[in-house]
Amino acid sequence: MNLFLLPSWYPSTSAPLSGSFTQEQAQAIAAIATDIRVIVSLWGQGDNGLPVRNVPRMLRQLGWRLRQKHDVVSGDGNWWEVFNPSLELSERTLWGHARQFLAVNRRNFQLAQQRFGRVDLIHAHVSYPAGYIASLLSQEFDVPYVLTEHMSPFPFPHLMRGGQPIPEIAQAFQKAAAAIAVSPSLSQRVASFGYPAPRVIPNLVDESAFALGQPNSSKTVFFTLCGISEQKGIDHLLDAIALWNPPAEHFEFRIGGDGPERAAYQAKAQALGLADRVRWLGPVSRAQAPKLFIDCHIYVMPSRHETFGVVYAEALASGKPIIATRCGGPEFIINATNGMLVDVDDVPALSQAMQTMAMHWADYSPHSIRQDFEQRFSRAAVVRQLRALYEEILKKD
């Protein structure tokens, strides 16, 4: 089977973590389902923005475009990437890009068929732009497509018109042979707009990258890893720590990641008198993350909304109990055997949950947590579901 993968987001030089879950899922399919050749369509996702109001940066981006080679096909075995460069003014200028997105992905699709033979199935990740482009390619080349939605929130506010998703998103869902949501809450949200409810297949985590282990610290270590934005609720985390006011000699709170609110939250921690308990780790690479999970006792992230939350699954792969909020994805991941849930924006409840977990983290079995993870979110568990769906679609086609 030739599977043409169309990712709206994908790791790049400028955004190495963007869409990493899409890349890892595709790599898992290629590694486990050895009769499926995965061909990823790339056009510079993450590197190709053209900021027209920032002339120096715009000139750099034009230089990027001129330096790129065309019709690049790279890979081996059953994992391949096809690349042609395309600049993007802004994802908010939607209709001006539809023709451009279609042209570059049509070229990539044709290259894939020239090199590997007929494409059997398209798998698009995120309804706009990839899902919409998949619908056009499907019609043009008579190939069915699967759509997986990841947006958080769904849809992004700038993709709404008059209380409804833009027509391109509607088309992406309505013409798909099958739609997938990464959590039940996201499936319900998609269905609320009148589209067929997507089936739920979660994101996966490469279990081989994460291991069980105990931290060396004599303190109880809480760990948070995320893009530091308002969505992730770091301000509530700091307020909850201040409300608890645990002694610095016994507790440490490590926050990894970077983002637009980092400086403001660091200032807030200072103002709350938490400088001796909160440790800011800065940007964390994919390779660094597993060791940081080992070095903590508890993972906590009180997000305002999550469609899934891959980092929660990574914590489970490391055998760590979790504190999270009922904000969509966590309800699908966290249960009584692996953590605690509190309501969004409920700082006192968050503070109390942290105090309770500090006393009882050792009651959670790392091996049980890991086993539950492997049954639900491991590469084998998720690829098995995807393969069954692909075969179901091709039998009907």
Coordinates of C-alpha atoms in Angstrom, one line a residue:
M1 CA 0.0 0.0 0.0
N2 CA 1.2 3.5 -0.9
L3 CA 0.1 6.0 1.8
F4 CA 0.4 9.7 0.9
L5 CA 0.7 11.7 4.1
L6 CA -0.4 15.3 4.1
P7 CA 0.5 17.1 7.4
S8 CA -0.6 20.7 8.1
W9 CA 2.1 20.8 10.8
Y10 CA 5.5 19.1 10.7
P11 CA 8.8 19.5 12.5
S12 CA 11.1 22.1 10.8
T13 CA 14.2 24.1 11.4
S14 CA 12.2 27.0 12.8
A15 CA 9.7 24.9 14.7
P16 CA 11.3 21.6 15.6
L17 CA 8.4 20.4 17.8
S18 CA 5.6 21.5 15.5
G19 CA 3.6 18.4 14.5
S20 CA 6.1 16.0 16.0
F21 CA 3.2 13.7 16.9
T22 CA 2.3 13.5 13.2
Q23 CA 5.8 12.6 12.2
E24 CA 6.1 10.0 15.0
Q25 CA 2.9 8.4 14.0
A26 CA 3.9 8.2 10.4
Q27 CA 7.3 6.8 11.3
A28 CA 5.6 4.2 13.5
I29 CA 3.3 3.1 10.6
A30 CA 6.4 2.7 8.4
A31 CA 8.3 0.7 11.0
I32 CA 5.5 -1.6 12.2
A33 CA 3.2 -2.0 9.1
T34 CA 6.0 -3.0 6.8
D35 CA 3.7 -3.5 3.8
I36 CA 2.7 0.2 3.9
R37 CA 5.0 2.7 2.2
V38 CA 4.6 6.1 3.8
I39 CA 5.2 9.1 1.6
V40 CA 5.1 12.5 3.4
S41 CA 4.3 15.7 1.4
L42 CA 6.4 18.6 2.5
W43 CA 6.4 22.2 1.3
G44 CA 8.3 24.0 4.1
Q45 CA 5.7 23.8 6.9
G46 CA 7.0 25.9 9.8
D47 CA 9.8 27.5 7.7
N48 CA 7.8 29.1 4.9
G49 CA 6.0 32.0 6.6
L50 CA 6.4 35.3 4.7
P51 CA 5.9 38.2 7.2
V52 CA 5.0 41.1 4.9
R53 CA 5.2 43.6 7.8
N54 CA 8.7 42.6 8.8
V55 CA 10.9 43.5 5.8
P56 CA 14.2 42.1 7.1
R57 CA 12.6 38.8 8.0
M58 CA 10.6 38.8 4.7
L59 CA 13.9 39.1 2.8
R60 CA 15.4 36.2 4.8
Q61 CA 12.4 34.1 3.9
L62 CA 12.6 35.0 0.2
G63 CA 16.3 33.9 0.4
W64 CA 15.1 30.6 2.0
R65 CA 12.8 30.1 -1.0
L66 CA 15.5 30.7 -3.5
R67 CA 17.9 28.3 -1.8
Q68 CA 15.5 25.4 -1.8
K69 CA 15.8 22.6 -4.3
H70 CA 12.7 21.4 -6.1
D71 CA 11.3 17.9 -6.6
V72 CA 13.4 16.4 -3.7
V73 CA 12.5 12.8 -2.9
S74 CA 14.5 11.4 0.1
G75 CA 14.2 8.3 2.3
D76 CA 14.6 4.6 2.2
G77 CA 12.6 1.4 2.7
N78 CA 9.0 2.3 3.2
W79 CA 9.6 5.8 4.7
W80 CA 9.9 8.7 2.2
E81 CA 9.5 12.5 2.1
V82 CA 8.7 14.5 -1.0
F83 CA 9.5 18.2 -0.9
N84 CA 8.8 21.3 -3.0
P85 CA 9.1 24.8 -1.5
S86 CA 6.2 27.1 -1.1
L87 CA 6.0 30.4 0.7
E88 CA 3.0 31.3 2.9
L89 CA 1.9 34.9 3.7
S90 CA -0.3 33.9 6.6
E91 CA -2.6 31.0 7.5
R92 CA -5.2 33.7 8.2
T93 CA -5.3 34.8 4.5
L94 CA -7.1 31.5 3.6
W95 CA -8.5 31.8 0.2
G96 CA -5.3 33.3 -1.3
H97 CA -3.4 30.2 -0.4
A98 CA -5.8 27.4 -1.5
R99 CA -4.5 27.4 -5.1
Q100 CA -0.9 27.6 -3.9
F101 CA -1.3 24.8 -1.4
L102 CA -3.1 22.6 -4.0
A103 CA -0.4 23.3 -6.6
V104 CA 2.6 22.2 -4.4
N105 CA 0.8 19.2 -3.1
R106 CA -0.4 18.1 -6.5
R107 CA 3.3 18.2 -7.6
N108 CA 4.3 16.2 -4.6
F109 CA 1.5 13.7 -5.3
Q110 CA 2.6 13.3 -8.9
L111 CA 6.2 12.8 -7.9
A112 CA 5.1 10.1 -5.4
Q113 CA 3.2 8.3 -8.1
Q114 CA 6.0 8.6 -10.6
R115 CA 8.5 7.1 -8.1
F116 CA 6.4 4.5 -6.3
G117 CA 3.3 3.8 -8.4
R118 CA -0.3 4.5 -7.7
V119 CA -1.1 6.1 -4.3
D120 CA -3.8 4.0 -2.6
L121 CA -4.8 6.3 0.2
I122 CA -4.2 9.8 1.5
H123 CA -4.0 10.6 5.2
A124 CA -4.3 14.3 6.0
H125 CA -3.6 15.7 9.4
V126 CA -5.7 18.8 10.5
S127 CA -8.7 19.8 8.4
Y128 CA -7.2 23.1 7.2
P129 CA -5.1 23.3 5.1
A130 CA -4.2 19.6 4.7
G131 CA -7.7 18.1 5.0
Y132 CA -9.1 20.6 2.4
I133 CA -6.2 19.9 0.0
A134 CA -6.7 16.2 0.5
S135 CA -10.4 16.6 -0.6
L136 CA -9.3 18.3 -3.8
L137 CA -6.5 15.8 -4.6
S138 CA -9.0 13.0 -3.8
Q139 CA -11.4 14.3 -6.4
E140 CA -8.8 15.0 -9.0
F141 CA -7.0 11.6 -8.7
D142 CA -9.8 9.4 -7.5
V143 CA -8.1 8.4 -4.3
P144 CA -9.9 8.1 -0.9
Y145 CA -8.6 10.0 2.1
V146 CA -8.6 9.8 5.9
L147 CA -8.6 13.0 8.0
T148 CA -7.2 13.2 11.5
E149 CA -8.1 16.4 13.4
H150 CA -5.8 17.8 16.1
M151 CA -6.8 21.5 16.5
S152 CA -7.1 22.8 20.0
P153 CA -9.5 24.5 20.2
F154 CA -11.5 23.2 17.2
P155 CA -11.6 25.2 15.1
F156 CA -9.1 27.9 15.7
P157 CA -11.0 31.2 16.1
H158 CA -9.7 32.7 12.8
L159 CA -11.1 29.6 11.0
M160 CA -14.7 30.5 12.1
R161 CA -17.2 32.5 10.0
G162 CA -20.6 33.4 11.4
G163 CA -20.4 30.8 14.1
Q164 CA -19.4 28.0 11.8
P165 CA -16.1 26.6 10.5
I166 CA -15.0 28.0 7.2
P167 CA -16.4 26.0 4.1
E168 CA -12.9 24.5 3.5
I169 CA -13.1 22.7 6.8
A170 CA -16.7 21.5 6.1
Q171 CA -15.6 20.1 2.8
A172 CA -12.6 18.3 4.4
F173 CA -14.9 16.4 6.8
Q174 CA -17.8 15.8 4.5
K175 CA -15.8 14.3 1.7
A176 CA -13.4 12.2 3.8
A177 CA -13.7 8.4 3.6
A178 CA -13.2 8.4 7.3
A179 CA -12.5 11.1 10.0
I180 CA -10.5 10.6 13.1
A181 CA -10.4 12.7 16.3
V182 CA -7.6 12.1 18.9
S183 CA -10.0 12.2 21.9
P184 CA -13.7 11.7 22.6
S185 CA -14.1 15.4 23.5
L186 CA -12.7 16.5 20.1
S187 CA -15.0 14.0 18.3
Q188 CA -18.0 15.5 20.1
R189 CA -16.8 19.0 19.2
V190 CA -16.5 18.2 15.5
A191 CA -19.9 16.5 15.5
S192 CA -21.5 19.6 17.1
F193 CA -21.1 21.4 13.8
G194 CA -23.2 18.8 12.0
Y195 CA -20.4 16.6 10.6
P196 CA -20.4 12.9 11.2
A197 CA -18.7 12.1 14.5
P198 CA -15.1 11.0 13.9
R199 CA -14.0 7.8 15.3
V200 CA -11.4 8.1 18.1
I201 CA -7.8 7.0 17.6
P202 CA -5.3 8.7 19.9
N203 CA -1.9 10.1 19.2
L204 CA 0.9 7.7 20.0
V205 CA 4.1 7.9 21.9
D206 CA 7.2 5.9 21.0
E207 CA 7.5 3.7 24.1
S208 CA 11.1 2.8 23.4
A209 CA 12.1 6.4 24.1
F210 CA 10.7 6.4 27.6
A211 CA 11.7 4.3 30.6
L212 CA 10.7 3.8 34.2
G213 CA 13.0 5.2 36.9
Q214 CA 13.2 7.1 40.1
P215 CA 14.7 10.6 40.6
N216 CA 17.8 11.1 42.6
S217 CA 16.5 14.3 44.3
S218 CA 15.8 14.2 48.0
K219 CA 13.0 16.6 47.3
T220 CA 9.6 15.8 45.9
V221 CA 9.8 17.0 42.3
F222 CA 6.8 18.2 40.3
F223 CA 7.5 18.5 36.6
T224 CA 5.7 20.5 33.8
L225 CA 6.7 20.4 30.1
C226 CA 4.9 22.5 27.6
G227 CA 4.9 25.4 25.3
I228 CA 4.6 28.3 27.8
S229 CA 1.5 30.0 26.6
E230 CA -1.8 31.0 28.3
Q231 CA -3.4 27.7 27.1
K232 CA -1.2 25.6 29.3
G233 CA -2.3 27.3 32.6
I234 CA 1.1 28.0 34.1
D235 CA -0.3 31.1 35.7
H236 CA -2.7 28.8 37.6
L237 CA 0.1 26.4 38.5
L238 CA 2.0 29.2 40.1
D239 CA -1.0 30.5 42.0
A240 CA -1.7 27.0 43.3
I241 CA 1.9 26.6 44.5
A242 CA 1.7 30.0 46.2
L243 CA -1.6 29.0 47.9
W244 CA 0.0 25.8 49.2
N245 CA 3.4 27.5 50.0
P246 CA 5.4 24.2 50.5
P247 CA 8.8 24.4 52.1
A248 CA 11.7 24.8 49.6
E249 CA 13.8 22.3 51.3
H250 CA 11.3 19.5 50.5
F251 CA 9.7 20.5 47.2
E252 CA 10.8 21.6 43.8
F253 CA 8.7 22.6 40.7
R254 CA 10.5 22.2 37.4
I255 CA 9.0 23.9 34.3
G256 CA 10.4 23.0 31.0
G257 CA 9.7 24.7 27.7
D258 CA 9.6 28.1 26.1
G259 CA 6.9 30.4 24.7
P260 CA 5.4 33.8 24.6
E261 CA 4.4 34.0 28.3
R262 CA 7.7 32.7 29.8
A263 CA 9.1 36.0 30.8
A264 CA 5.7 37.1 32.3
Y265 CA 5.3 33.9 34.3
Q266 CA 8.9 34.1 35.5
A267 CA 8.2 37.6 36.8
K268 CA 4.9 36.3 38.4
A269 CA 6.8 33.5 40.2
Q270 CA 9.3 36.0 41.5
A271 CA 6.5 38.3 42.7
L272 CA 4.8 35.4 44.5
G273 CA 8.0 34.5 46.3
L274 CA 8.5 31.2 44.6
A275 CA 12.0 31.8 43.2
D276 CA 13.4 29.2 45.6
R277 CA 11.0 26.5 44.6
V278 CA 10.3 27.0 40.9
R279 CA 13.1 26.1 38.5
W280 CA 12.8 27.2 34.9
L281 CA 14.5 24.7 32.5
G282 CA 14.1 26.6 29.3
P283 CA 13.6 25.0 25.9
V284 CA 13.6 21.1 26.0
S285 CA 14.4 19.0 23.0
R286 CA 12.7 15.7 22.3
A287 CA 15.9 13.9 23.2
Q288 CA 16.1 15.6 26.6
A289 CA 12.5 15.0 27.7
P290 CA 12.7 11.3 28.7
K291 CA 15.4 12.0 31.3
L292 CA 13.4 14.9 32.8
F293 CA 10.4 12.6 33.3
I294 CA 12.6 10.1 35.1
D295 CA 13.9 12.8 37.3
C296 CA 10.4 13.8 38.6
H297 CA 7.9 12.2 40.9
I298 CA 4.7 13.8 39.6
Y299 CA 3.7 15.4 36.3
V300 CA 1.4 18.4 36.4
M301 CA -0.1 20.6 33.6
P302 CA -3.4 22.5 34.3
S303 CA -4.2 23.4 30.7
R304 CA -7.2 25.5 29.8
H305 CA -7.9 23.3 26.8
E306 CA -6.3 20.2 25.1
T307 CA -7.6 18.0 22.3
F308 CA -5.3 15.3 23.5
G309 CA -2.0 16.2 25.2
V310 CA 0.9 14.0 24.1
V311 CA 3.0 15.1 27.0
Y312 CA 0.5 13.4 29.4
A313 CA 1.0 10.1 27.5
E314 CA 4.7 10.6 27.7
A315 CA 4.4 10.9 31.5
L316 CA 2.5 7.7 31.6
A317 CA 5.1 6.0 29.4
S318 CA 7.6 7.0 32.2
G319 CA 5.3 5.6 34.9
K320 CA 4.6 8.9 36.5
P321 CA 1.2 9.9 38.1
I322 CA -0.4 13.0 36.6
I323 CA -2.4 16.1 37.8
A324 CA -4.4 17.7 35.0
T325 CA -7.6 19.5 34.3
R326 CA -10.9 18.4 32.7
C327 CA -10.2 20.4 29.6
G328 CA -10.9 17.8 26.8
G329 CA -8.0 15.4 26.2
P330 CA -7.0 14.6 29.8
E331 CA -10.3 13.0 30.6
F332 CA -9.5 10.4 27.9
I333 CA -6.0 9.8 29.3
I334 CA -6.2 10.0 33.1
N335 CA -8.0 7.7 35.4
A336 CA -8.0 6.7 39.0
T337 CA -4.9 4.4 38.5
N338 CA -2.7 7.1 37.0
G339 CA -3.6 10.5 38.4
M340 CA -6.0 13.2 39.4
L341 CA -8.3 15.6 37.5
V342 CA -9.5 19.0 38.6
D343 CA -11.7 21.6 36.9
V344 CA -10.3 24.2 34.7
D345 CA -9.5 27.5 36.5
D346 CA -10.0 26.0 39.9
V347 CA -6.8 27.0 41.6
P348 CA -7.8 25.9 45.2
A349 CA -8.7 22.4 43.8
L350 CA -5.4 22.3 41.9
S351 CA -3.5 23.3 45.0
Q352 CA -5.2 20.6 47.0
A353 CA -4.6 18.0 44.4
M354 CA -0.9 18.8 44.4
Q355 CA -0.8 18.5 48.2
T356 CA -2.6 15.2 48.1
M357 CA -0.3 13.8 45.4
A358 CA 2.7 15.0 47.3
M359 CA 1.7 12.7 50.1
H360 CA 0.5 9.7 48.0
W361 CA 2.6 9.6 44.8
A362 CA 4.3 6.4 46.0
D363 CA 0.9 4.7 46.1
Y364 CA 0.8 4.8 42.3
S365 CA 2.4 1.8 40.6
P366 CA 4.8 2.8 37.9
H367 CA 4.5 -0.6 36.2
S368 CA 0.7 -0.4 36.2
I369 CA 0.8 3.1 34.8
R370 CA 3.2 1.9 32.0
Q371 CA 1.2 -1.2 31.2
D372 CA -2.0 1.0 30.8
F373 CA -0.1 3.3 28.6
E374 CA 1.2 0.4 26.4
Q375 CA -2.3 -0.9 25.9
R376 CA -3.7 2.4 24.8
F377 CA -1.1 4.8 23.5
S378 CA 2.0 2.8 22.4
R379 CA 3.0 2.6 18.7
A380 CA 1.7 -1.0 18.3
A381 CA -1.7 -0.1 19.9
V382 CA -2.3 2.9 17.7
V383 CA -0.9 1.5 14.4
R384 CA -3.1 -1.5 14.8
Q385 CA -6.1 0.7 14.8
L386 CA -4.9 2.8 11.9
R387 CA -4.1 -0.2 9.8
A388 CA -7.5 -1.7 10.4
L389 CA -9.1 1.6 9.3
Y390 CA -7.0 1.8 6.1
E391 CA -8.0 -1.7 5.1
E392 CA -11.6 -1.0 5.8
I393 CA -11.6 2.0 3.5
L394 CA -9.7 0.2 0.7
K395 CA -12.1 -2.7 0.8
K396 CA -15.0 -0.3 0.2
D397 CA -13.3 1.7 -2.5

